Amino acid sequence: MAATEELLTRYKSLVISVARQYYLVGAGDEDLIQEGMIALYRATDAYDENSKVPFSAFAYSCVKNRIIDVVKAANRDKHKALNNYVSIYDVDYSMSASSAEDAAIMRENSIQVKKNITENLTAEETGILRLYLDGRSYRDIALATGKSEKAIDNTLQKIKRKVRAAVKKNK
């Protein structure tokens, strides 16, 4: 058990360096580091001392594969709505509308954000966004627009950046 603890301590920096290479939507670095540490712990049990592969290479492979699996699982279509969610309201819910005036200000901010978004999207981006918001898959949108799925993904990423910029502009 002491040997396992020693290995976990010694290779934690490896886990951190691998985890920082990836991004998990809706989670922090610590979540990926935790997954990596779990993979490292399992690697200590699974490693064959008689193998010609050094433990460091085996551990690296186990950690990297686990983190990639977690990121892929989070990005599957069934999670797409949650993973790609961008709030157009960006409201601080700790300060709810306590008066009619606050509610009017929040409503006006929402209208301004929507205006900023629509002014900054091209006609093509607007069409792709409408299809996406209707729940269509990348494949369906690609077929409807005559573009590749990768082009649809790139366009949606650009739209998300524009939405974030519109929200920040209104702050």
PDB file of C-alpha atoms in Angstrom:
ATOM      1  CA  MET A   1       0.000   0.000   0.000  1.00  0.00           C
ATOM      2  CA  ALA A   2       2.875   2.382   0.752  1.00  0.00           C
ATOM      3  CA  ALA A   3       4.327   1.615  -2.676  1.00  0.00           C
ATOM      4  CA  THR A   4       1.034   2.543  -4.316  1.00  0.00           C
ATOM      5  CA  GLU A   5       0.884   5.817  -2.402  1.00  0.00           C
ATOM      6  CA  GLU A   6       4.471   6.549  -3.432  1.00  0.00           C
ATOM      7  CA  LEU A   7       3.629   5.934  -7.101  1.00  0.00           C
ATOM      8  CA  LEU A   8       0.516   8.102  -6.889  1.00  0.00           C
ATOM      9  CA  THR A   9       2.552  10.933  -5.397  1.00  0.00           C
ATOM     10  CA  ARG A  10       5.445  10.516  -7.825  1.00  0.00           C
ATOM     11  CA  TYR A  11       3.245  10.446 -10.953  1.00  0.00           C
ATOM     12  CA  LYS A  12       0.698  13.093  -9.989  1.00  0.00           C
ATOM     13  CA  SER A  13       2.551  15.688 -12.094  1.00  0.00           C
ATOM     14  CA  LEU A  14       2.209  13.365 -15.090  1.00  0.00           C
ATOM     15  CA  VAL A  15      -1.549  13.191 -14.509  1.00  0.00           C
ATOM     16  CA  ILE A  16      -1.783  16.970 -14.221  1.00  0.00           C
ATOM     17  CA  SER A  17       0.196  17.529 -17.425  1.00  0.00           C
ATOM     18  CA  VAL A  18      -2.001  15.090 -19.374  1.00  0.00           C
ATOM     19  CA  ALA A  19      -5.243  16.497 -17.924  1.00  0.00           C
ATOM     20  CA  ARG A  20      -4.320  20.073 -18.842  1.00  0.00           C
ATOM     21  CA  GLN A  21      -4.094  19.072 -22.502  1.00  0.00           C
ATOM     22  CA  TYR A  22      -7.850  18.470 -22.569  1.00  0.00           C
ATOM     23  CA  TYR A  23     -10.968  20.471 -21.874  1.00  0.00           C
ATOM     24  CA  LEU A  24     -14.145  19.078 -20.435  1.00  0.00           C
ATOM     25  CA  VAL A  25     -17.153  21.309 -20.967  1.00  0.00           C
ATOM     26  CA  GLY A  26     -18.922  22.108 -17.733  1.00  0.00           C
ATOM     27  CA  ALA A  27     -16.116  20.805 -15.560  1.00  0.00           C
ATOM     28  CA  GLY A  28     -12.846  22.093 -14.227  1.00  0.00           C
ATOM     29  CA  ASP A  29      -9.296  20.836 -14.476  1.00  0.00           C
ATOM     30  CA  GLU A  30      -9.739  19.096 -11.138  1.00  0.00           C
ATOM     31  CA  ASP A  31     -12.365  16.738 -12.581  1.00  0.00           C
ATOM     32  CA  LEU A  32     -10.009  15.527 -15.296  1.00  0.00           C
ATOM     33  CA  ILE A  33      -7.143  15.293 -12.822  1.00  0.00           C
ATOM     34  CA  GLN A  34      -9.321  13.162 -10.555  1.00  0.00           C
ATOM     35  CA  GLU A  35     -10.168  10.845 -13.458  1.00  0.00           C
ATOM     36  CA  GLY A  36      -6.463  10.652 -14.278  1.00  0.00           C
ATOM     37  CA  MET A  37      -5.583   9.791 -10.683  1.00  0.00           C
ATOM     38  CA  ILE A  38      -8.149   7.009 -10.720  1.00  0.00           C
ATOM     39  CA  ALA A  39      -6.581   5.680 -13.923  1.00  0.00           C
ATOM     40  CA  LEU A  40      -3.134   5.916 -12.325  1.00  0.00           C
ATOM     41  CA  TYR A  41      -4.342   3.984  -9.278  1.00  0.00           C
ATOM     42  CA  ARG A  42      -5.779   1.266 -11.519  1.00  0.00           C
ATOM     43  CA  ALA A  43      -2.521   1.210 -13.485  1.00  0.00           C
ATOM     44  CA  THR A  44      -0.614   0.388 -10.293  1.00  0.00           C
ATOM     45  CA  ASP A  45      -2.780  -2.726  -9.906  1.00  0.00           C
ATOM     46  CA  ALA A  46      -2.745  -3.712 -13.573  1.00  0.00           C
ATOM     47  CA  TYR A  47       0.967  -3.250 -14.250  1.00  0.00           C
ATOM     48  CA  ASP A  48       2.940  -6.416 -14.873  1.00  0.00           C
ATOM     49  CA  GLU A  49       6.395  -6.085 -13.316  1.00  0.00           C
ATOM     50  CA  ASN A  50       7.715  -8.673 -15.758  1.00  0.00           C
ATOM     51  CA  SER A  51       6.692  -6.624 -18.772  1.00  0.00           C
ATOM     52  CA  LYS A  52       9.335  -4.902 -20.877  1.00  0.00           C
ATOM     53  CA  VAL A  53       7.338  -1.660 -20.796  1.00  0.00           C
ATOM     54  CA  PRO A  54       8.456   0.791 -18.099  1.00  0.00           C
ATOM     55  CA  PHE A  55       5.812   1.746 -15.554  1.00  0.00           C
ATOM     56  CA  SER A  56       5.985   5.411 -16.583  1.00  0.00           C
ATOM     57  CA  ALA A  57       4.988   4.587 -20.177  1.00  0.00           C
ATOM     58  CA  PHE A  58       2.243   2.241 -18.982  1.00  0.00           C
ATOM     59  CA  ALA A  59       0.908   4.823 -16.526  1.00  0.00           C
ATOM     60  CA  TYR A  60       0.992   7.579 -19.162  1.00  0.00           C
ATOM     61  CA  SER A  61      -0.976   5.406 -21.580  1.00  0.00           C
ATOM     62  CA  CYS A  62      -3.588   4.469 -18.950  1.00  0.00           C
ATOM     63  CA  VAL A  63      -4.054   8.066 -17.780  1.00  0.00           C
ATOM     64  CA  LYS A  64      -4.264   9.530 -21.273  1.00  0.00           C
ATOM     65  CA  ASN A  65      -6.706   6.869 -22.500  1.00  0.00           C
ATOM     66  CA  ARG A  66      -8.985   7.370 -19.473  1.00  0.00           C
ATOM     67  CA  ILE A  67      -9.049  11.146 -19.877  1.00  0.00           C
ATOM     68  CA  ILE A  68      -9.769  10.846 -23.604  1.00  0.00           C
ATOM     69  CA  ASP A  69     -12.603   8.398 -22.839  1.00  0.00           C
ATOM     70  CA  VAL A  70     -14.130  10.835 -20.334  1.00  0.00           C
ATOM     71  CA  VAL A  71     -13.925  13.762 -22.771  1.00  0.00           C
ATOM     72  CA  LYS A  72     -15.411  11.668 -25.606  1.00  0.00           C
ATOM     73  CA  ALA A  73     -18.241  10.446 -23.372  1.00  0.00           C
ATOM     74  CA  ALA A  74     -19.083  14.017 -22.376  1.00  0.00           C
ATOM     75  CA  ASN A  75     -19.147  15.125 -26.016  1.00  0.00           C
ATOM     76  CA  ARG A  76     -21.491  12.430 -27.298  1.00  0.00           C
ATOM     77  CA  ASP A  77     -24.709  13.550 -28.946  1.00  0.00           C
ATOM     78  CA  LYS A  78     -26.821  12.683 -25.912  1.00  0.00           C
ATOM     79  CA  HIS A  79     -24.924  15.376 -23.961  1.00  0.00           C
ATOM     80  CA  LYS A  80     -24.750  17.904 -26.801  1.00  0.00           C
ATOM     81  CA  ALA A  81     -27.509  20.171 -25.542  1.00  0.00           C
ATOM     82  CA  LEU A  82     -25.912  20.545 -22.125  1.00  0.00           C
ATOM     83  CA  ASN A  83     -22.337  20.748 -23.391  1.00  0.00           C
ATOM     84  CA  ASN A  84     -23.051  23.433 -25.978  1.00  0.00           C
ATOM     85  CA  TYR A  85     -25.341  25.526 -23.804  1.00  0.00           C
ATOM     86  CA  VAL A  86     -24.581  29.230 -23.736  1.00  0.00           C
ATOM     87  CA  SER A  87     -26.867  31.426 -21.672  1.00  0.00           C
ATOM     88  CA  ILE A  88     -28.050  34.501 -23.532  1.00  0.00           C
ATOM     89  CA  TYR A  89     -29.175  36.004 -20.248  1.00  0.00           C
ATOM     90  CA  ASP A  90     -25.971  35.622 -18.231  1.00  0.00           C
ATOM     91  CA  VAL A  91     -27.899  36.589 -15.124  1.00  0.00           C
ATOM     92  CA  ASP A  92     -26.451  36.643 -11.617  1.00  0.00           C
ATOM     93  CA  TYR A  93     -29.155  34.584  -9.926  1.00  0.00           C
ATOM     94  CA  SER A  94     -28.032  35.627  -6.485  1.00  0.00           C
ATOM     95  CA  MET A  95     -29.664  38.951  -7.310  1.00  0.00           C
ATOM     96  CA  SER A  96     -33.100  38.105  -8.637  1.00  0.00           C
ATOM     97  CA  ALA A  97     -35.459  40.781  -9.882  1.00  0.00           C
ATOM     98  CA  SER A  98     -36.766  42.209  -6.658  1.00  0.00           C
ATOM     99  CA  SER A  99     -38.779  44.976  -8.245  1.00  0.00           C
ATOM    100  CA  ALA A 100     -40.593  45.807 -11.437  1.00  0.00           C
ATOM    101  CA  GLU A 101     -37.680  48.080 -12.330  1.00  0.00           C
ATOM    102  CA  ASP A 102     -35.157  45.224 -11.966  1.00  0.00           C
ATOM    103  CA  ALA A 103     -37.353  42.974 -14.083  1.00  0.00           C
ATOM    104  CA  ALA A 104     -37.615  45.644 -16.778  1.00  0.00           C
ATOM    105  CA  ILE A 105     -33.823  46.082 -16.792  1.00  0.00           C
ATOM    106  CA  MET A 106     -33.313  42.317 -17.101  1.00  0.00           C
ATOM    107  CA  ARG A 107     -35.833  42.181 -19.944  1.00  0.00           C
ATOM    108  CA  GLU A 108     -34.112  45.094 -21.720  1.00  0.00           C
ATOM    109  CA  ASN A 109     -30.722  43.423 -21.320  1.00  0.00           C
ATOM    110  CA  SER A 110     -32.124  40.256 -22.829  1.00  0.00           C
ATOM    111  CA  ILE A 111     -33.533  42.154 -25.798  1.00  0.00           C
ATOM    112  CA  GLN A 112     -30.223  43.955 -26.330  1.00  0.00           C
ATOM    113  CA  VAL A 113     -28.250  40.700 -26.215  1.00  0.00           C
ATOM    114  CA  LYS A 114     -30.581  39.106 -28.770  1.00  0.00           C
ATOM    115  CA  LYS A 115     -30.204  42.176 -30.984  1.00  0.00           C
ATOM    116  CA  ASN A 116     -26.396  42.039 -30.699  1.00  0.00           C
ATOM    117  CA  ILE A 117     -26.467  38.366 -31.643  1.00  0.00           C
ATOM    118  CA  THR A 118     -28.710  38.761 -34.688  1.00  0.00           C
ATOM    119  CA  GLU A 119     -26.723  41.764 -35.932  1.00  0.00           C
ATOM    120  CA  ASN A 120     -23.486  39.779 -35.809  1.00  0.00           C
ATOM    121  CA  LEU A 121     -24.665  36.562 -37.466  1.00  0.00           C
ATOM    122  CA  THR A 122     -24.601  36.099 -41.219  1.00  0.00           C
ATOM    123  CA  ALA A 123     -27.688  34.741 -42.990  1.00  0.00           C
ATOM    124  CA  GLU A 124     -25.959  31.372 -43.333  1.00  0.00           C
ATOM    125  CA  GLU A 125     -25.059  31.289 -39.614  1.00  0.00           C
ATOM    126  CA  THR A 126     -28.620  32.222 -38.688  1.00  0.00           C
ATOM    127  CA  GLY A 127     -29.977  29.373 -40.816  1.00  0.00           C
ATOM    128  CA  ILE A 128     -27.577  26.847 -39.305  1.00  0.00           C
ATOM    129  CA  LEU A 129     -28.359  28.099 -35.802  1.00  0.00           C
ATOM    130  CA  ARG A 130     -32.106  27.722 -36.392  1.00  0.00           C
ATOM    131  CA  LEU A 131     -31.630  24.128 -37.572  1.00  0.00           C
ATOM    132  CA  TYR A 132     -29.407  23.378 -34.579  1.00  0.00           C
ATOM    133  CA  LEU A 133     -31.870  24.909 -32.118  1.00  0.00           C
ATOM    134  CA  ASP A 134     -34.618  22.810 -33.705  1.00  0.00           C
ATOM    135  CA  GLY A 135     -32.671  19.775 -32.470  1.00  0.00           C
ATOM    136  CA  ARG A 136     -31.240  18.692 -35.808  1.00  0.00           C
ATOM    137  CA  SER A 137     -28.008  16.671 -35.761  1.00  0.00           C
ATOM    138  CA  TYR A 138     -24.820  17.856 -37.432  1.00  0.00           C
ATOM    139  CA  ARG A 139     -25.437  15.255 -40.160  1.00  0.00           C
ATOM    140  CA  ASP A 140     -28.987  16.530 -40.808  1.00  0.00           C
ATOM    141  CA  ILE A 141     -27.797  20.144 -40.923  1.00  0.00           C
ATOM    142  CA  ALA A 142     -24.963  19.169 -43.275  1.00  0.00           C
ATOM    143  CA  LEU A 143     -27.396  17.429 -45.618  1.00  0.00           C
ATOM    144  CA  ALA A 144     -29.831  20.359 -45.504  1.00  0.00           C
ATOM    145  CA  THR A 145     -27.137  22.938 -46.248  1.00  0.00           C
ATOM    146  CA  GLY A 146     -24.864  20.951 -48.564  1.00  0.00           C
ATOM    147  CA  LYS A 147     -21.905  21.410 -46.214  1.00  0.00           C
ATOM    148  CA  SER A 148     -19.716  18.904 -44.413  1.00  0.00           C
ATOM    149  CA  GLU A 149     -20.312  18.023 -40.763  1.00  0.00           C
ATOM    150  CA  LYS A 150     -16.947  19.593 -39.946  1.00  0.00           C
ATOM    151  CA  ALA A 151     -18.023  22.857 -41.620  1.00  0.00           C
ATOM    152  CA  ILE A 152     -21.229  22.781 -39.555  1.00  0.00           C
ATOM    153  CA  ASP A 153     -19.228  22.238 -36.372  1.00  0.00           C
ATOM    154  CA  ASN A 154     -16.881  25.115 -37.286  1.00  0.00           C
ATOM    155  CA  THR A 155     -19.846  27.404 -37.978  1.00  0.00           C
ATOM    156  CA  LEU A 156     -21.513  26.510 -34.680  1.00  0.00           C
ATOM    157  CA  GLN A 157     -18.258  27.179 -32.815  1.00  0.00           C
ATOM    158  CA  LYS A 158     -18.059  30.580 -34.507  1.00  0.00           C
ATOM    159  CA  ILE A 159     -21.689  31.275 -33.542  1.00  0.00           C
ATOM    160  CA  LYS A 160     -20.935  30.399 -29.900  1.00  0.00           C
ATOM    161  CA  ARG A 161     -18.001  32.835 -29.894  1.00  0.00           C
ATOM    162  CA  LYS A 162     -20.245  35.552 -31.306  1.00  0.00           C
ATOM    163  CA  VAL A 163     -22.925  34.819 -28.698  1.00  0.00           C
ATOM    164  CA  ARG A 164     -20.374  35.048 -25.896  1.00  0.00           C
ATOM    165  CA  ALA A 165     -19.088  38.323 -27.325  1.00  0.00           C
ATOM    166  CA  ALA A 166     -22.653  39.687 -27.512  1.00  0.00           C
ATOM    167  CA  VAL A 167     -23.276  38.736 -23.885  1.00  0.00           C
ATOM    168  CA  LYS A 168     -19.999  40.327 -22.743  1.00  0.00           C
ATOM    169  CA  LYS A 169     -20.735  43.467 -24.772  1.00  0.00           C
ATOM    170  CA  ASN A 170     -23.982  43.916 -22.881  1.00  0.00           C
ATOM    171  CA  LYS A 171     -22.440  43.569 -19.406  1.00  0.00           C
TER     172      LYS A 171
END
